[in-house]
Coordinates of C-alpha atoms and ligand atoms in Angstrom, one line a residue:
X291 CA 5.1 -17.8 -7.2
X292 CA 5.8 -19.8 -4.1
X293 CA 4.3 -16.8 -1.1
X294 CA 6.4 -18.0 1.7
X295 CA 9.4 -18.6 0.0
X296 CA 8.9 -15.2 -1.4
X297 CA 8.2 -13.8 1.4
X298 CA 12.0 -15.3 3.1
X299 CA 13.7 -14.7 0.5
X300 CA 13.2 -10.5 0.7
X301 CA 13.0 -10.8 4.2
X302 CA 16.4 -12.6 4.1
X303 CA 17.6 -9.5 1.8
X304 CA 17.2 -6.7 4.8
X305 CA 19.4 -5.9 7.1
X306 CA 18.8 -5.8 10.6
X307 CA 16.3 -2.7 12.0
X308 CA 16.8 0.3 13.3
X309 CA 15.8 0.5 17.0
X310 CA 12.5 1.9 17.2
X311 CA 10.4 3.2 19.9
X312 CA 6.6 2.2 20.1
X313 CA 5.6 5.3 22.7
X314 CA 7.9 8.1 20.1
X315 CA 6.0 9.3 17.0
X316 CA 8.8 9.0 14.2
X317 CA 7.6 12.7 13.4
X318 CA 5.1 14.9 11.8
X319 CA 4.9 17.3 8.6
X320 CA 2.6 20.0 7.9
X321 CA 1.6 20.5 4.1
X322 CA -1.3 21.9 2.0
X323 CA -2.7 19.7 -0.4
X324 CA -5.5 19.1 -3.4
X325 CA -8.4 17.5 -2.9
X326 CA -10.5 16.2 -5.8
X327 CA -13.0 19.3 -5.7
X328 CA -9.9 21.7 -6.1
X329 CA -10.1 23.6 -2.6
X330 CA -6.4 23.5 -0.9
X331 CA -6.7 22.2 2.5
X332 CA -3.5 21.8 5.4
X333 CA -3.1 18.1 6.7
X334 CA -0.8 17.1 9.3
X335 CA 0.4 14.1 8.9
X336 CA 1.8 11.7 12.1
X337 CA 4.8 9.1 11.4
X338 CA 3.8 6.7 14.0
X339 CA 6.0 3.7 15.1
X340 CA 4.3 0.2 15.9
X341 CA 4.0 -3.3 14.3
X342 CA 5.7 -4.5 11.1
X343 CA 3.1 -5.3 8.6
X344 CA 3.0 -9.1 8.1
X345 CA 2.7 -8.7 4.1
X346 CA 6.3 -8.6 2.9
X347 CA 6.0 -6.4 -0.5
X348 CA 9.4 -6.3 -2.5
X349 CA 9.2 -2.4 -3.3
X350 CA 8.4 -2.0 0.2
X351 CA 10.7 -0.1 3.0
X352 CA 8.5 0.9 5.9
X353 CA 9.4 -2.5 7.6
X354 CA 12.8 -0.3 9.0
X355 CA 10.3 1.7 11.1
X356 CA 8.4 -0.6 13.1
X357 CA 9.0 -2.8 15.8
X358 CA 8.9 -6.2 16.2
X359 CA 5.8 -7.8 17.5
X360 CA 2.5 -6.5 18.2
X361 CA 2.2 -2.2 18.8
X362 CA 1.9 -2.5 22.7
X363 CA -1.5 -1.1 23.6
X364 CA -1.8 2.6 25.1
X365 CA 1.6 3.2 22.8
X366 CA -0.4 4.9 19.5
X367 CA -2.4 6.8 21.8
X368 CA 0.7 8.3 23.6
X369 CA 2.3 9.1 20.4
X370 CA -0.8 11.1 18.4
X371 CA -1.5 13.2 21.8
X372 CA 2.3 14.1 21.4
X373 CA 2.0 14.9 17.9
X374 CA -1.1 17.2 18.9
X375 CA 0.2 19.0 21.6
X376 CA 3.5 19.7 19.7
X377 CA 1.7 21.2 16.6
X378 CA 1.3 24.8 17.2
X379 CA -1.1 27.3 15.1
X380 CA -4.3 27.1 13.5
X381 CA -5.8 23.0 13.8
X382 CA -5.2 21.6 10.6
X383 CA -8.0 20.6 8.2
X384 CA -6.7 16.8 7.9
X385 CA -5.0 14.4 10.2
X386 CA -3.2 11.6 8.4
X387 CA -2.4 8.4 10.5
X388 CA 0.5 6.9 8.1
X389 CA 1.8 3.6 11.1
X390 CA 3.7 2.0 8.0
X391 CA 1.8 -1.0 8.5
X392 CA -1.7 -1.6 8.4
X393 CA -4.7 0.8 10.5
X394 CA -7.6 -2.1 10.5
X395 CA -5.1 -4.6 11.6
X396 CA -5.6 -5.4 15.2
X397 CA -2.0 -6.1 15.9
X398 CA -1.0 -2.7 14.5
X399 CA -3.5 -1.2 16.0
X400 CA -5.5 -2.1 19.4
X401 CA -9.1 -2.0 19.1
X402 CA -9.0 0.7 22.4
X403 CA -6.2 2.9 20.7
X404 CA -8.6 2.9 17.9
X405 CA -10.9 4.4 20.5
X406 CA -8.9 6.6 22.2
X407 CA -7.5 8.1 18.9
X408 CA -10.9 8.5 17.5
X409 CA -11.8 10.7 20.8
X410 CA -8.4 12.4 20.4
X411 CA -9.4 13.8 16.6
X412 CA -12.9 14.1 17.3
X413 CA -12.4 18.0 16.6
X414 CA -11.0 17.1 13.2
X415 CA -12.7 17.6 10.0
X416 CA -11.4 14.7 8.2
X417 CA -8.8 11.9 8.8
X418 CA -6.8 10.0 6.9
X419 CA -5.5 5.7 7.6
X420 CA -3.7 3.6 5.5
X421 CA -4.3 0.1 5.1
X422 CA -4.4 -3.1 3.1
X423 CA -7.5 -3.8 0.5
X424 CA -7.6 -7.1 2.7
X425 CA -8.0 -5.6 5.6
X426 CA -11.1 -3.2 5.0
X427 CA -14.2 -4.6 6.3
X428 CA -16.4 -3.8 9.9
X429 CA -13.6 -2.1 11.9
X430 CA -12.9 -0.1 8.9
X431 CA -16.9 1.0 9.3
X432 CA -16.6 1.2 13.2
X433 CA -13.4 3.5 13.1
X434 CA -15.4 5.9 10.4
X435 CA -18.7 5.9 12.5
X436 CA -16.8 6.9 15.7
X437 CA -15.3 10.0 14.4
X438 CA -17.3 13.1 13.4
X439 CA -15.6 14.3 10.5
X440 CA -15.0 12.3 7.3
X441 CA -12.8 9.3 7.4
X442 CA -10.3 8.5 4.4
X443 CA -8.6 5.2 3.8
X444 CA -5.4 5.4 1.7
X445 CA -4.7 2.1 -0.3
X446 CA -2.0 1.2 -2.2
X447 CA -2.9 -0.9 -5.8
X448 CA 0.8 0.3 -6.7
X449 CA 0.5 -1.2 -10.3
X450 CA -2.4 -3.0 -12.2
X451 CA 0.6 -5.2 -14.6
X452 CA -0.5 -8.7 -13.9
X453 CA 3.3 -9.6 -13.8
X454 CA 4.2 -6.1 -11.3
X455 CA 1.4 -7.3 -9.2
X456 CA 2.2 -11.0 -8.7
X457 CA 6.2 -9.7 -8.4
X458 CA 5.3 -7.1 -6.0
X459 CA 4.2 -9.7 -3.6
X460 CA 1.4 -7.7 -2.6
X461 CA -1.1 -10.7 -2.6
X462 CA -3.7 -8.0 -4.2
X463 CA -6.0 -9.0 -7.1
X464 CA -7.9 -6.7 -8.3
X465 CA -10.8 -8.0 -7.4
X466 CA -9.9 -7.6 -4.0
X467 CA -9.1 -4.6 -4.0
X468 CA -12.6 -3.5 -6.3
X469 CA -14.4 -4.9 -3.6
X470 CA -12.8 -3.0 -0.6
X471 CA -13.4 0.8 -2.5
X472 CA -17.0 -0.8 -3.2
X473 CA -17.2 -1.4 0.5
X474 CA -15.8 2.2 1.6
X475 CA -18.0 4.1 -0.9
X476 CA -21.1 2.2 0.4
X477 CA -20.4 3.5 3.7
X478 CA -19.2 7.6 2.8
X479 CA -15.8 6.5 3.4
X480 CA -13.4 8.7 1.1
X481 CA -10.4 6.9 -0.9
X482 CA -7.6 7.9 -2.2
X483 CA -4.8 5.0 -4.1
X484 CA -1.0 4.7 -3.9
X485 CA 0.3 4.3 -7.4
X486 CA 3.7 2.9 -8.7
X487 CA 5.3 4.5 -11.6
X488 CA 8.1 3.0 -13.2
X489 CA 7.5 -0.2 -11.2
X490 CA 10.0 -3.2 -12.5
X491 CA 8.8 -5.5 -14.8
X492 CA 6.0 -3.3 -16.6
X493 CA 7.4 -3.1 -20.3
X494 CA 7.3 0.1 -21.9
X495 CA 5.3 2.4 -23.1
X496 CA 4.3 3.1 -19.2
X497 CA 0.9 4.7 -19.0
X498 CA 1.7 8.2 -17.2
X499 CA 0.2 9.2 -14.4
X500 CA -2.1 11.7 -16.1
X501 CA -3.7 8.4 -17.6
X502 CA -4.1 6.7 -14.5
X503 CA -6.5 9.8 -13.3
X504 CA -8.3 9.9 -16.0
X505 CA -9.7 6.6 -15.6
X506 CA -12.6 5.4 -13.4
X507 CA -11.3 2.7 -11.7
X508 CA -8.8 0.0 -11.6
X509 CA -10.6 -2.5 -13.7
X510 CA -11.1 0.8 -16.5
X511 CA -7.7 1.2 -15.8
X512 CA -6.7 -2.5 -16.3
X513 CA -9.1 -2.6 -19.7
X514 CA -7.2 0.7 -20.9
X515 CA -3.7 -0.9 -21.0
X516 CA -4.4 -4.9 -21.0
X517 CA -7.4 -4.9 -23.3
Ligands
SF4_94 S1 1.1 -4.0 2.5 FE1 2.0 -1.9 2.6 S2 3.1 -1.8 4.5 FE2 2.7 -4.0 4.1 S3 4.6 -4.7 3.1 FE3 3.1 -4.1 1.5 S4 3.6 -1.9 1.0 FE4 4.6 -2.4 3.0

């Protein structure tokens, strides 16, 4: 597959944004969740509104949200002290930082937000980012040894289908993306993976989700279903 004219050709398939605004948060929700040792813990997730990521995935709608250009600096920190002060009750176990783009992505996030947002959930136990496999290297270590609590990248594999993945226009091998949970685990950083169901062009059977968990990793995963 040719990338960039993959990469016009969904492009040239959106239509035009929505306005959004860099200093506004596009909200927050409050819900309990599993973690992988069964306790229930309460995370508070923060919508927040900056950069379009510069991957253009065809499954992918997040680019409505952002703006164009890079998130002006000062603007992520505005929006998660607003997100704080407006929460009211008990502080919740987990913060998740979901900026519909990439965290370790200097244009989506300035290196001093990344500062001042580490000293803004330094009372937090853990804290959840989102970013590309490609992305995760020394800043992803520097954001996790800033904080106190535990840091958690959320990465999305979405499918292991050779043909899913090169349609997806992810520009994720697997290899890649082995590598970046290789690097996180050396360095206590906690993972958890964004996974497609029914993505197109994965023939059935589809291996349910129940399968997916069971299995290791994605390679195990890859060897179940593409021996
Ligand atoms: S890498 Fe993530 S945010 Fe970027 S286009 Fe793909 S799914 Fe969307």
């Amino acid at each position: 597959m040719n990338l960039e004219t993959a990469d016009s050709r969904i492009r040239g398939l959106r239509p035009p944004k929505a306005r959004v605004d860099p200093y506004r948060a596009h909200g927050t929700l409050l819900e309990k969740e599993r973690r992988p040792d069964g306790t229930i813990e309460e995370s508070l997730t923060i919508f927040l509104a900056g950069a379009e990521c510069p991957l253009a995935c065809s499954f992918c709608d997040l680019w409505q949200w952002t703006i164009d250009g890079p998130t002006p600096s000062g603007a992520l920190t505005a929006q998660v002290e607003q997100a704080l002060s407006s929460h009211e009750g008990r502080r919740p176990d987990r913060v998740k930082l979901y900026n519909s783009s990439n965290f370790f992505d200097p244009r989506a996030v300035p290196r001093d937000d990344a500062k001042s947002i580490a000293t803004l959930l330094s009372g937090m136990s853990a804290i959840t980012v989102e970013s590309h496999a490609a992305t995760i290297g020394k800043r992803a270590i520097d954001f996790a040894r800033s904080i106190p609590g535990r840091l958690e990248v959320a990465l999305g594999l979405e499918s292991i289908h050779p043909v899913a993945m090169s349609e997806s226009n992810k520009r994720l091998d697997l290899d890649r993306f082995n590598h970046a949970i290789a690097l996180l685990e050396e360095n206590e950083i906690d993972t958890r993976v964004f996974v497609l169901l029914g993505m197109p062009y994965v023939p059935n059977p589809r291996p349910s989700s129940g399968q997916c968990a069971r299995s290791s990793t994605p390679r195990a995963w890859a060897r179940r279903w593409f021996p």
